[in-house]
Short mmCIF file of C-alpha atoms and ligand atoms in Angstrom, two decimals:
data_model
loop_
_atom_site.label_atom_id
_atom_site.label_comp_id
_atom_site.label_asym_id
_atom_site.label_seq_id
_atom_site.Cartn_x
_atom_site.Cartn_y
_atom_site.Cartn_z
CA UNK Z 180 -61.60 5.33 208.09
CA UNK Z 181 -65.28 5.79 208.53
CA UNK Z 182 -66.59 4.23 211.66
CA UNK Z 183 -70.18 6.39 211.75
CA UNK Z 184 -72.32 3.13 211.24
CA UNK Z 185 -70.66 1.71 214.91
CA UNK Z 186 -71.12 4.89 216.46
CA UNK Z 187 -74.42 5.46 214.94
CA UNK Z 188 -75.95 1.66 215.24
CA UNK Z 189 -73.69 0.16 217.85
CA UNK Z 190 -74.78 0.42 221.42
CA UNK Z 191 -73.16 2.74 223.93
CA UNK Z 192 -72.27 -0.44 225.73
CA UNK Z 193 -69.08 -1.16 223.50
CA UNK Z 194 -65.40 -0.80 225.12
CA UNK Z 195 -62.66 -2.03 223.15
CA UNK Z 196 -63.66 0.04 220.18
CA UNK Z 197 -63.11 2.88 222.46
CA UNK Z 198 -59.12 2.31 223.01
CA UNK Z 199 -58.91 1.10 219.53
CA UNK Z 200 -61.23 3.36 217.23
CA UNK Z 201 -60.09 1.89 213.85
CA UNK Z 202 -61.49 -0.50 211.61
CA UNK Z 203 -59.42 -4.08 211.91
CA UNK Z 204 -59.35 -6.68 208.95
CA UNK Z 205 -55.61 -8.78 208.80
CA UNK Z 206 -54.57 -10.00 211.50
CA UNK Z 207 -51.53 -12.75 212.18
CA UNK Z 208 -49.77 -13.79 214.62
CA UNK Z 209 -49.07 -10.54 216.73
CA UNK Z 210 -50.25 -8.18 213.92
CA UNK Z 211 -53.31 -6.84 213.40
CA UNK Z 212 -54.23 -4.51 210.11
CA UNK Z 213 -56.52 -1.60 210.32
CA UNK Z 214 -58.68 -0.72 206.67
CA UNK Z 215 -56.30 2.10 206.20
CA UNK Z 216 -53.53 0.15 205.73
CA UNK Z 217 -51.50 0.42 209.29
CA UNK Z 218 -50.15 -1.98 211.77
CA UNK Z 219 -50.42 -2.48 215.29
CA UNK Z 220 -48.29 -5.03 217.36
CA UNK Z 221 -50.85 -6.67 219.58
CA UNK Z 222 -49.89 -6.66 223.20
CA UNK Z 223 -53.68 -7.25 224.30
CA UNK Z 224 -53.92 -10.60 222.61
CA UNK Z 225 -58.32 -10.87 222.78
CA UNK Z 226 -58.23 -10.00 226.69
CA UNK Z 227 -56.50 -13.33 226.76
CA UNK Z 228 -58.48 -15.69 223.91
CA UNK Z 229 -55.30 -15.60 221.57
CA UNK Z 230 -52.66 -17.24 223.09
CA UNK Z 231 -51.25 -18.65 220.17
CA UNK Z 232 -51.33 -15.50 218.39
CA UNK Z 233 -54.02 -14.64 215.65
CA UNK Z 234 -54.79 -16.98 212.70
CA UNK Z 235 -52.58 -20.04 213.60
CA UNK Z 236 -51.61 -21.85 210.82
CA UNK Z 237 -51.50 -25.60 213.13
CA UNK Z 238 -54.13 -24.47 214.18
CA UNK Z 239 -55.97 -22.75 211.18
CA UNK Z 240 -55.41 -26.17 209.01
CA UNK Z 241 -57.10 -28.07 211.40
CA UNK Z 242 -60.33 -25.98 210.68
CA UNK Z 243 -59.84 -25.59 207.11
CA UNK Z 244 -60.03 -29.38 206.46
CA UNK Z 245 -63.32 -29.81 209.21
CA UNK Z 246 -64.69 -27.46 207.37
CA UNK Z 247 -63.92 -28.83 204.07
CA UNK Z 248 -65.11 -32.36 204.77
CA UNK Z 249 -68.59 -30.95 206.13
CA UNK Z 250 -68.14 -32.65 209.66
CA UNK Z 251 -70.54 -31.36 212.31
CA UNK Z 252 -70.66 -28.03 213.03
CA UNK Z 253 -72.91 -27.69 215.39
CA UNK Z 254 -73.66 -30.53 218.03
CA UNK Z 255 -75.31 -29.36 221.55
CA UNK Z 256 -74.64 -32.39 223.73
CA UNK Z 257 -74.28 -34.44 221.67
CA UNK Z 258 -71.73 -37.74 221.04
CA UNK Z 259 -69.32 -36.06 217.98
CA UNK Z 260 -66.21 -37.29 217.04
CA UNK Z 261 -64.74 -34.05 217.55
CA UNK Z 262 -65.50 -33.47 221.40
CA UNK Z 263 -64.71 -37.44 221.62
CA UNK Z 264 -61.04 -36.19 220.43
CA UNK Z 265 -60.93 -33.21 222.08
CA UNK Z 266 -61.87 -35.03 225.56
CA UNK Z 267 -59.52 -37.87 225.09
CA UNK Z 268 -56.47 -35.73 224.62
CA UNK Z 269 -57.20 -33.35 227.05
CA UNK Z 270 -57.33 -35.92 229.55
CA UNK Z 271 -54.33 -37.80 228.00
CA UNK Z 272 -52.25 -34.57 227.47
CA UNK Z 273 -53.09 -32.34 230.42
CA UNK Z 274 -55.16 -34.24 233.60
CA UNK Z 275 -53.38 -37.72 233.50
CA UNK Z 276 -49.87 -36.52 233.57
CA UNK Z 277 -50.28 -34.02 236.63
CA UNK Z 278 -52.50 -36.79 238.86
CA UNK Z 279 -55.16 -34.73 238.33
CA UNK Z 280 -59.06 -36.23 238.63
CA UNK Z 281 -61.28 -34.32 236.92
CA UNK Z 282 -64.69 -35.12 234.71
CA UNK Z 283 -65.65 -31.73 232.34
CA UNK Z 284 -68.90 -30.35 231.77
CA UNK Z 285 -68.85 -28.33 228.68
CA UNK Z 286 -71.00 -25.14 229.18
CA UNK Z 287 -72.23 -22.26 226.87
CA UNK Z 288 -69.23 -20.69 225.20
CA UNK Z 289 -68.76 -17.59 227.53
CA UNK Z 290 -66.49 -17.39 230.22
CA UNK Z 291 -69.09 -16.13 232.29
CA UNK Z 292 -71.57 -19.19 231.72
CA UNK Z 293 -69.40 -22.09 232.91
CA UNK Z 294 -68.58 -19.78 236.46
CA UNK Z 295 -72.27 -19.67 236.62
CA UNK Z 296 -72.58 -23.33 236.01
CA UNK Z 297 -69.62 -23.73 238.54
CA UNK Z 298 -71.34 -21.36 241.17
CA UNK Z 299 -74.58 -23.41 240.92
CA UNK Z 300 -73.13 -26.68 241.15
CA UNK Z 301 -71.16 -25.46 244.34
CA UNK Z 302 -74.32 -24.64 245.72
CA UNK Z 303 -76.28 -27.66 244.98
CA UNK Z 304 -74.07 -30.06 246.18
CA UNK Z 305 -73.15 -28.34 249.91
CA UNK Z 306 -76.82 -26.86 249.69
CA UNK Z 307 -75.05 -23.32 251.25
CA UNK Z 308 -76.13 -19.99 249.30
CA UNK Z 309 -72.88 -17.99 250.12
CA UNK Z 310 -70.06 -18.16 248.54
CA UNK Z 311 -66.87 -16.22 249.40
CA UNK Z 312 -64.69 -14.30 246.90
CA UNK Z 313 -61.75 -12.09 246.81
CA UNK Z 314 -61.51 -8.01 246.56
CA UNK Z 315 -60.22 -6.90 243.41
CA UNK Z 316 -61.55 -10.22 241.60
CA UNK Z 317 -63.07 -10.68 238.05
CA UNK Z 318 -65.02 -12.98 237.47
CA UNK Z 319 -67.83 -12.42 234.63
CA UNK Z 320 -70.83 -9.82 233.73
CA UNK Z 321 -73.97 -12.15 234.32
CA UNK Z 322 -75.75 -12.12 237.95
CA UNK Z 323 -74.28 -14.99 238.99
CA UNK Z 324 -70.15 -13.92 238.32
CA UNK Z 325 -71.29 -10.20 238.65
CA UNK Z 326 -72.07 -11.12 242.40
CA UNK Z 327 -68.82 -11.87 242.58
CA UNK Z 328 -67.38 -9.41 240.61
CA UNK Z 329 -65.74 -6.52 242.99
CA UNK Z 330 -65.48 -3.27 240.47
CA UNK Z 331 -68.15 -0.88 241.93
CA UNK Z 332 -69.49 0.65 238.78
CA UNK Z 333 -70.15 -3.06 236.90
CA UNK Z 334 -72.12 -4.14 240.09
CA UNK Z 335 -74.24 -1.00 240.01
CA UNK Z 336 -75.28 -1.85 236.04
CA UNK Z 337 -77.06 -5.00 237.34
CA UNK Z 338 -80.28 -3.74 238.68
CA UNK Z 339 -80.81 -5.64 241.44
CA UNK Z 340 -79.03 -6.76 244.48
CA UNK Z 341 -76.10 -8.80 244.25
CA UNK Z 342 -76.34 -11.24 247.13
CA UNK Z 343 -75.33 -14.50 248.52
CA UNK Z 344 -71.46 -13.31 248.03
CA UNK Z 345 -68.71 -11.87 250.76
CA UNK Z 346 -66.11 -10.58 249.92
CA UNK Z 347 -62.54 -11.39 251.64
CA UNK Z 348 -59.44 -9.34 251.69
CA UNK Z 349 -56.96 -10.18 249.03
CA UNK Z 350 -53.62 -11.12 249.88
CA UNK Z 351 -51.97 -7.53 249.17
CA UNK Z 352 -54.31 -5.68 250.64
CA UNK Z 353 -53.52 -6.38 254.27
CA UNK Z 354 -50.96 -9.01 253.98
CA UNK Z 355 -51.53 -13.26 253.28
CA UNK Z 356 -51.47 -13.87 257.04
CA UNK Z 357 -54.78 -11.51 257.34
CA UNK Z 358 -56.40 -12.54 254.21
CA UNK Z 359 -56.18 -16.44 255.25
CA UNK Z 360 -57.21 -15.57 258.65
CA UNK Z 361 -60.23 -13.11 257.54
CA UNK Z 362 -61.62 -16.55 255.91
CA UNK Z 363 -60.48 -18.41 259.03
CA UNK Z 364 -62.17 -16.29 261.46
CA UNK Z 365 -65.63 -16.17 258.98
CA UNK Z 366 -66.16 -19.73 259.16
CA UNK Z 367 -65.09 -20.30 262.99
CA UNK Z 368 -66.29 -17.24 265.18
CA UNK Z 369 -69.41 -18.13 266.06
CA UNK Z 370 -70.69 -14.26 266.09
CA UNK Z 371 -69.10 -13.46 262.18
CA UNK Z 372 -72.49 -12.55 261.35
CA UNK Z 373 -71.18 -14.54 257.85
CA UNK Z 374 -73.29 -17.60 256.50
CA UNK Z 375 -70.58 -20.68 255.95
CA UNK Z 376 -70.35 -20.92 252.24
CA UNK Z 377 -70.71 -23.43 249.59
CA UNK Z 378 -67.24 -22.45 247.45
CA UNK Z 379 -64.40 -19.82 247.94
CA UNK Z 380 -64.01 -18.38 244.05
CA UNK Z 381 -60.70 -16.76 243.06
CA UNK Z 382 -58.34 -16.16 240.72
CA UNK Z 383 -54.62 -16.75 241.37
CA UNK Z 384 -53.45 -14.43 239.57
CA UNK Z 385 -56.10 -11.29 239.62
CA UNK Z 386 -56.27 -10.00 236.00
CA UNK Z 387 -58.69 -7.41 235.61
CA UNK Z 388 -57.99 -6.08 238.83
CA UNK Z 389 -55.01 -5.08 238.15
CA UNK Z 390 -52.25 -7.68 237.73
CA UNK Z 391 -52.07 -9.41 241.90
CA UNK Z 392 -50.34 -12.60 241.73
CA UNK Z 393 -50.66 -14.88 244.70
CA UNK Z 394 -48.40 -16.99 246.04
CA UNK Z 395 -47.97 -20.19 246.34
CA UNK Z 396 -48.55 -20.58 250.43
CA UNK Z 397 -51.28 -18.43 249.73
CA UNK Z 398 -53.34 -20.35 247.22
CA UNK Z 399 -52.10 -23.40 249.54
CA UNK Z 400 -53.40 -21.99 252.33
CA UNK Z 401 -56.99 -21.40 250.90
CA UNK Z 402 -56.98 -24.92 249.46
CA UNK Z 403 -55.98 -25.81 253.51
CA UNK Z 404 -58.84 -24.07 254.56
CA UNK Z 405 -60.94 -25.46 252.20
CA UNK Z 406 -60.53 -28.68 252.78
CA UNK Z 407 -60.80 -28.48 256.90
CA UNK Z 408 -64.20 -27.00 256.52
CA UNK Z 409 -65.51 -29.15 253.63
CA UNK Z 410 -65.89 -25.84 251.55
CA UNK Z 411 -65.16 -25.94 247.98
CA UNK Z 412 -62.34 -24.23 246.31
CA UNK Z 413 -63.11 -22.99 242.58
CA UNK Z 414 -60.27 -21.36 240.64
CA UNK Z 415 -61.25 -19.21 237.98
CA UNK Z 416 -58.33 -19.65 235.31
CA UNK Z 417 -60.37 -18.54 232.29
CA UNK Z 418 -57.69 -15.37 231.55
CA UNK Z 419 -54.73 -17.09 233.23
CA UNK Z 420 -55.44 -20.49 232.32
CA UNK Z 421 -53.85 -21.84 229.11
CA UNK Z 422 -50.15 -21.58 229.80
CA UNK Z 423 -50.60 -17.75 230.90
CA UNK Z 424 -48.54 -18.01 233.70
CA UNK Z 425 -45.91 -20.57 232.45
CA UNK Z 426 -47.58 -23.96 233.37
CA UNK Z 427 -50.90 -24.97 232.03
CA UNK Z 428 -52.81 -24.62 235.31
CA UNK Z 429 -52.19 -21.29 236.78
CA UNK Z 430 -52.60 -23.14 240.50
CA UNK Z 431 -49.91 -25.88 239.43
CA UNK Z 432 -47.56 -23.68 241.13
CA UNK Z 433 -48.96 -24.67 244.17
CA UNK Z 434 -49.37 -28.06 244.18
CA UNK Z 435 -52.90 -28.03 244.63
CA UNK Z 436 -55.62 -29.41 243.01
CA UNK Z 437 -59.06 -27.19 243.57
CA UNK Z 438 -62.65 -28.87 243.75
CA UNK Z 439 -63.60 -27.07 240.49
CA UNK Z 440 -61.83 -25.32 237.73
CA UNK Z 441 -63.10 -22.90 235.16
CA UNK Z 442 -61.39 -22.50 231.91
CA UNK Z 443 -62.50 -20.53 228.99
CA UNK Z 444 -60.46 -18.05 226.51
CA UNK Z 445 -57.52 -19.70 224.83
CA UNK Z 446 -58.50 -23.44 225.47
CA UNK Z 447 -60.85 -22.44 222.07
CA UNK Z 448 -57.30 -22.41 220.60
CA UNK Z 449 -57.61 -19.65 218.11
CA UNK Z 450 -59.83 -17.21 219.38
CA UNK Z 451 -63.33 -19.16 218.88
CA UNK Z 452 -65.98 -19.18 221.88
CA UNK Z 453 -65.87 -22.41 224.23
CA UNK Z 454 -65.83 -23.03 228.25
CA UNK Z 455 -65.78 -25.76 230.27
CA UNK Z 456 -66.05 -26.89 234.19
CA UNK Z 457 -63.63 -29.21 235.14
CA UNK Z 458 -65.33 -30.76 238.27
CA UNK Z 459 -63.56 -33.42 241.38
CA UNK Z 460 -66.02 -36.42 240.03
CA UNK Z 461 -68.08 -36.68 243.16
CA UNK Z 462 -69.06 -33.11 242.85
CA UNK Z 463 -71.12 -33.99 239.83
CA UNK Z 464 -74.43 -34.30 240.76
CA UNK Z 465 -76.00 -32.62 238.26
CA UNK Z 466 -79.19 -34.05 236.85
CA UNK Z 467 -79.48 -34.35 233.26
CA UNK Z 468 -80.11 -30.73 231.84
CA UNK Z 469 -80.07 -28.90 235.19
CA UNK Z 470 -77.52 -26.08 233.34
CA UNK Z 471 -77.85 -26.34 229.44
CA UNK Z 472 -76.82 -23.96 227.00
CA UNK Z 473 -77.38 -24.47 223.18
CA UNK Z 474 -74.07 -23.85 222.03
CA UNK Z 475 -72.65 -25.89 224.42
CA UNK Z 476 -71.05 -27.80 221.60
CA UNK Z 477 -69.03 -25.44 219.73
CA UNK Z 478 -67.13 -28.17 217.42
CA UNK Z 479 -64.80 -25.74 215.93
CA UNK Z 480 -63.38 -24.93 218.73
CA UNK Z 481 -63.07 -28.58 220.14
CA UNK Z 482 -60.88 -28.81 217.05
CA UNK Z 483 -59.32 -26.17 217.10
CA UNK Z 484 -58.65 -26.59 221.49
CA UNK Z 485 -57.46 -30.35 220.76
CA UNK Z 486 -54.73 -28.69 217.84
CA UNK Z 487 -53.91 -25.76 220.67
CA UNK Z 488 -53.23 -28.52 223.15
CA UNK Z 489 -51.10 -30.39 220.52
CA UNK Z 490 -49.25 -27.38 219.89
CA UNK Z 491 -48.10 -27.16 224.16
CA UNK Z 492 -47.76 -30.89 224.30
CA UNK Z 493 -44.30 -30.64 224.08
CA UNK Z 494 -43.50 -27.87 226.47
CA UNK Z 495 -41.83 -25.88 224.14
CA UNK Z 496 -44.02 -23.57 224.21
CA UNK Z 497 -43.92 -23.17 228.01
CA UNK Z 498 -39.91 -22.80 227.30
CA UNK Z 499 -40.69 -19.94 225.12
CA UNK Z 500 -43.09 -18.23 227.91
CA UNK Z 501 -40.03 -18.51 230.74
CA UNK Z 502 -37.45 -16.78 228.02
CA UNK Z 503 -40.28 -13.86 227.37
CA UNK Z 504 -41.10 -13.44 231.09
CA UNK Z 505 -37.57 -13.04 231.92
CA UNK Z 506 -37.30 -10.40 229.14
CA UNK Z 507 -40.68 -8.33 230.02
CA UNK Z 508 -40.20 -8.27 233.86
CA UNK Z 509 -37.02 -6.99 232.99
CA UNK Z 510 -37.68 -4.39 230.78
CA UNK Z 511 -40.17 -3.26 232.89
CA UNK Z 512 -38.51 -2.91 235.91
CA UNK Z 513 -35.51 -1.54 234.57
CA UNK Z 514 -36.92 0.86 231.89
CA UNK Z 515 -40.34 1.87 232.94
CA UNK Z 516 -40.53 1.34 236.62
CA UNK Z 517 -38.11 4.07 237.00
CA UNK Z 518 -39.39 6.60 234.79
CA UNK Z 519 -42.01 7.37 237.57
CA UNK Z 520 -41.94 7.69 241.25
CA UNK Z 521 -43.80 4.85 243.07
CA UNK Z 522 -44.69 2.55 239.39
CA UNK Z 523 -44.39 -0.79 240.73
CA UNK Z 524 -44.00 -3.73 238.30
CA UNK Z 525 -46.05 -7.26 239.58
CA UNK Z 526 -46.67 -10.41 236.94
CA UNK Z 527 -45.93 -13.83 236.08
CA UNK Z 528 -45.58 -15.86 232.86
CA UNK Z 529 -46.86 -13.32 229.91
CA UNK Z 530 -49.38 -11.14 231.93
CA UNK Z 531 -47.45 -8.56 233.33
CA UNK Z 532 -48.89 -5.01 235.21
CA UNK Z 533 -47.43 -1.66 235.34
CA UNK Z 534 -48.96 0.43 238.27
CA UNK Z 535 -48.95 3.46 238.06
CA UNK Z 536 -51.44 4.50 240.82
CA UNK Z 537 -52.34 7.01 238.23
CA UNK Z 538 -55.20 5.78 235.96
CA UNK Z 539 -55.26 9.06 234.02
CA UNK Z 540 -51.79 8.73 233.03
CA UNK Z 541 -52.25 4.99 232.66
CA UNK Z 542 -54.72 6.11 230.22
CA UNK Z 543 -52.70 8.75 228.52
CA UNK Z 544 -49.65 6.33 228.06
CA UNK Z 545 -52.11 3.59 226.74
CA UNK Z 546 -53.53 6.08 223.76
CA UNK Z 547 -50.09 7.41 222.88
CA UNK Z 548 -49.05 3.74 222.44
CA UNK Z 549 -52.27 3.19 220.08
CA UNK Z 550 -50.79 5.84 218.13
CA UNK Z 551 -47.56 4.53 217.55
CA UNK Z 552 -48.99 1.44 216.90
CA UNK Z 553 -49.25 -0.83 219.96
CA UNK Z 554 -52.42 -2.48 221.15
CA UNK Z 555 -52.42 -2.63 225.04
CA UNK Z 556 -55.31 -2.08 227.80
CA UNK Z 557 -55.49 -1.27 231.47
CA UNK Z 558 -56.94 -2.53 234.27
CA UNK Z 559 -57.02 -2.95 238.20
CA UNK Z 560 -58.04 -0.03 240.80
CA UNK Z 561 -59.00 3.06 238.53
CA UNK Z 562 -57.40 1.38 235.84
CA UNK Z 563 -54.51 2.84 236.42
CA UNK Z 564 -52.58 -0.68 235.67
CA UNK Z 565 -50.70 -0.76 232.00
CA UNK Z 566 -51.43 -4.51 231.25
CA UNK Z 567 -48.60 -6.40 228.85
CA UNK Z 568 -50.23 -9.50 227.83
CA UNK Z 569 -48.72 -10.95 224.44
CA UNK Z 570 -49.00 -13.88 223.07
CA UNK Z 571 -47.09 -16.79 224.33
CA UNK Z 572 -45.33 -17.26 220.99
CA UNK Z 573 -45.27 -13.64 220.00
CA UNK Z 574 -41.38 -13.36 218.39
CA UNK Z 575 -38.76 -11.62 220.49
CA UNK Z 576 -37.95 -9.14 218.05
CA UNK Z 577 -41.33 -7.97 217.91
CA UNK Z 578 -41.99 -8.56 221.65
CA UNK Z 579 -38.60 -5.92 221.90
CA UNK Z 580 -40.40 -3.77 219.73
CA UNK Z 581 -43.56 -3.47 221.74
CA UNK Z 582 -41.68 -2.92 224.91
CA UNK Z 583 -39.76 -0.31 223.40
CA UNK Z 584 -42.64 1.62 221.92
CA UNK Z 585 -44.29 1.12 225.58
CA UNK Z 586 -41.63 2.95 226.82
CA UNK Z 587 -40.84 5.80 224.63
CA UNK Z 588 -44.81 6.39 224.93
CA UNK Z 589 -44.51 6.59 228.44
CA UNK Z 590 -41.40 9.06 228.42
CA UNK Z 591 -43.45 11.40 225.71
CA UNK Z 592 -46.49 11.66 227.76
CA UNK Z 593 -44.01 12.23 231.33
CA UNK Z 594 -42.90 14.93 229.48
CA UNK Z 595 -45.46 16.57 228.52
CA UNK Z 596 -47.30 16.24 231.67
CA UNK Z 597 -44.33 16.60 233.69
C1 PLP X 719 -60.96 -14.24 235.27
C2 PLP X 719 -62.15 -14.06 234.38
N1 PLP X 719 -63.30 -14.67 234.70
C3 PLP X 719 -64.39 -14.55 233.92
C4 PLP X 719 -64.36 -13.78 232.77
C5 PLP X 719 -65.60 -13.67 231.92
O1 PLP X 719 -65.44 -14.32 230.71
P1 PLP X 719 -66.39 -13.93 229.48
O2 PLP X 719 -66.06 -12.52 229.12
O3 PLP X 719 -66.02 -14.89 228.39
O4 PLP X 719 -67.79 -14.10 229.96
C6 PLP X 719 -63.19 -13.12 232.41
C7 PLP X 719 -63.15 -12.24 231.21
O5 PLP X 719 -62.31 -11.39 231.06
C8 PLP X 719 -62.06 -13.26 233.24
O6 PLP X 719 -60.91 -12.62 232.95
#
């Protein structure tokens, strides 16, 4: 496989192409196809944009036949019939039923662009500049989310200061009890020395840093907090959004409804580009084209979202995510956790960590998998986190298969390096 024109054109800035270096063409369902022929179970699933596996078919048909009648394709802000239907069955499908209250604003298709439309709006309407946010979060690569963003070496590619952000203790760090009070103590003691800010941003479960769920009370407790000092509460579920963690809403656990939510990733259904803010409606105060974007109105992927949501309407889907999380935490607990002193095993749904406190290995095990054929990445604290993240509808036998190969990897490269 000759991949000279990436390496020679591409810039330096590429990742992905690093852990994978082959050139992909097939993919379906939980198989992708490199040029050369071979095939790699995906347990990586686009970082989280391919819940519903690769090409489809519900899904795909959908497309096929916009496509083939020449409806709109592109649409800004505009009134189409396709956000019309993707609006009125999201809010008929996934707000009404849990007594949620939400209006969306549809942003530019990046993650990253509707947490900076979130972050903006949050400031606007308390008219605070500081916002608080988590250690160990993710939340996006533009100044905005990268202020947020915790991983030292992605802050220090911005340039300039990142301000207007402080960062809390997460939950695990020091236990809930001091993370809730940390925030606490910020917005009461007089002498904090920390400006009272407009939003507290987090993720519940931490994804790129490495797999930290938090609990229920926890995320309850923040939303507690929130609401006694009229600060807003803005969950980031773009990666663990989407039925990730078993329920559509990753906070639903909780019983809590944040001020805004951010989704992104696999609401495009099928792997195309779209984000949206789902905002409390009094929050919206935005003036007409205060945060535009034009490809805010990324029509294939409002159809393709409204078939995704069709396809979960039923919950069988979120069935099928409680049989495979039962299967993965398993598997990892009882055949990789003990192949190494210390590996602890945290997750939820179908995002599931291996830590190995060992990035270097991490990374070892993860290109030995590559080679016998599994797609999987790393992440959290030196990424020394092994990250399983299917898709929600991957089949058993070949989400046994991927487990298996994960393992036998991780024996070969134990051996070797004793
Ligand atoms: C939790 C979270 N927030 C924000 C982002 C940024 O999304 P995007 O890469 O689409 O800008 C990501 C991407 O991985 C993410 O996982």
């Amino acid at each position: 496989m000759d991949t000279t024109i990436f390496e020679r054109y591409e810039s330096e800035v590429r990742t992905y192409s690093r852990s994978f270096p082959v050139v992909f063409d097939y993919a379906k369902g939980s198989v992708l196809r490199s040029t050369d022929g071979r095939e790699y179970l995906d347990f990586f699933c686009g970082a989280g944009a391919l819940n519903y596996g690769h090409n489809n078919d519900f899904i795909k048909q959908r497309l096929i036949s916009y496509l083939t009648d020449d409806r709109i394709i592109h649409g800004l802000d505009m009134f189409t019939v396709a956000k019309e239907e993707f609006i009125s069955f999201f809010e008929k499908s996934v707000i009404e039923p849990r007594n949620l209250a939400y209006k969306v604003q549809f942003t530019g298709p990046t993650g990253t662009n509707a947490v900076e439309a979130g972050l903006k709006l949050a400031r606007k309407y308390t008219g605070r500049a500081n916002v608080f946010a988590l250690n160990g979060c993710f939340h996006g690569s533009t100044l905005g989310s990268l202020a947020l963003t915790s991983e030292r070496r992605k802050r220090a590619a911005a340039g300039v200061p990142l301000d207007n952000v402080t960062h809390c203790p997460a939950p695990y760090q020091f236990g809930e009890a001091h993370a809730l009070d940390f925030m606490e103590k910020a917005l009461t003691d007089d002498h904090a020395g920390i400006d009272k800010p407009a939003a507290i941003v987090l993720e519940t479960v931490q994804a790129e840093g490495g797999i930290n769920v938090f609990s229920a009370d926890f995320l309850r407790g923040v939303r507690e907090i929130c609401t006694r000092h009229e600060v807003l509460m803005m969950v980031d579920d773009i990666q663990v959004g989407c039925l990730r963690t078993g329920t559509f809403f990753s906070f639903e656990r909780a019983g809590i409804a944040p001020d805004i939510v951010i989704l992104s990733k696999s609401i495009g259904g099928f792997g195309l580009p779209f984000s949206m803010v789902l905002l409390k409606p009094d929050i919206d105060i935005w003036e007409p084209g205060e945060h535009d974007g034009t490809f805010r109105g990324n029509q294939l992927a409002m159809v393709a979202g409204k078939a995704a949501l069709e396809l979960v309407a039923d919950g069988h889907i979120a069935e099928g995510v409680r049989v495979r999380e039962a299967l993965v935490r398993d598997y990892l607990t009882e055949q990789l956790a003990v192949l190494h002193e210390g590996a602890e095993v945290r997750g939820i749904g179908l995002i599931w960590g291996l830590d190995l406190h060992d990035g270097a290995l991490a990374g070892s095990i993860t290109r030995e998998c590559f080679n016998r054929g599994l797609i999987i990445e790393r992440a959290g604290r030196e990424d020394s986190v092994v990250k399983v993240m299917p898709s929600l509808v991957i089949p058993i036998e070949q989400l046994q298969t991927g487990l298996d190969i994960l393992r036998d990897a991780a024996k070969a490269v134990l051996e070797t390096t004793g």
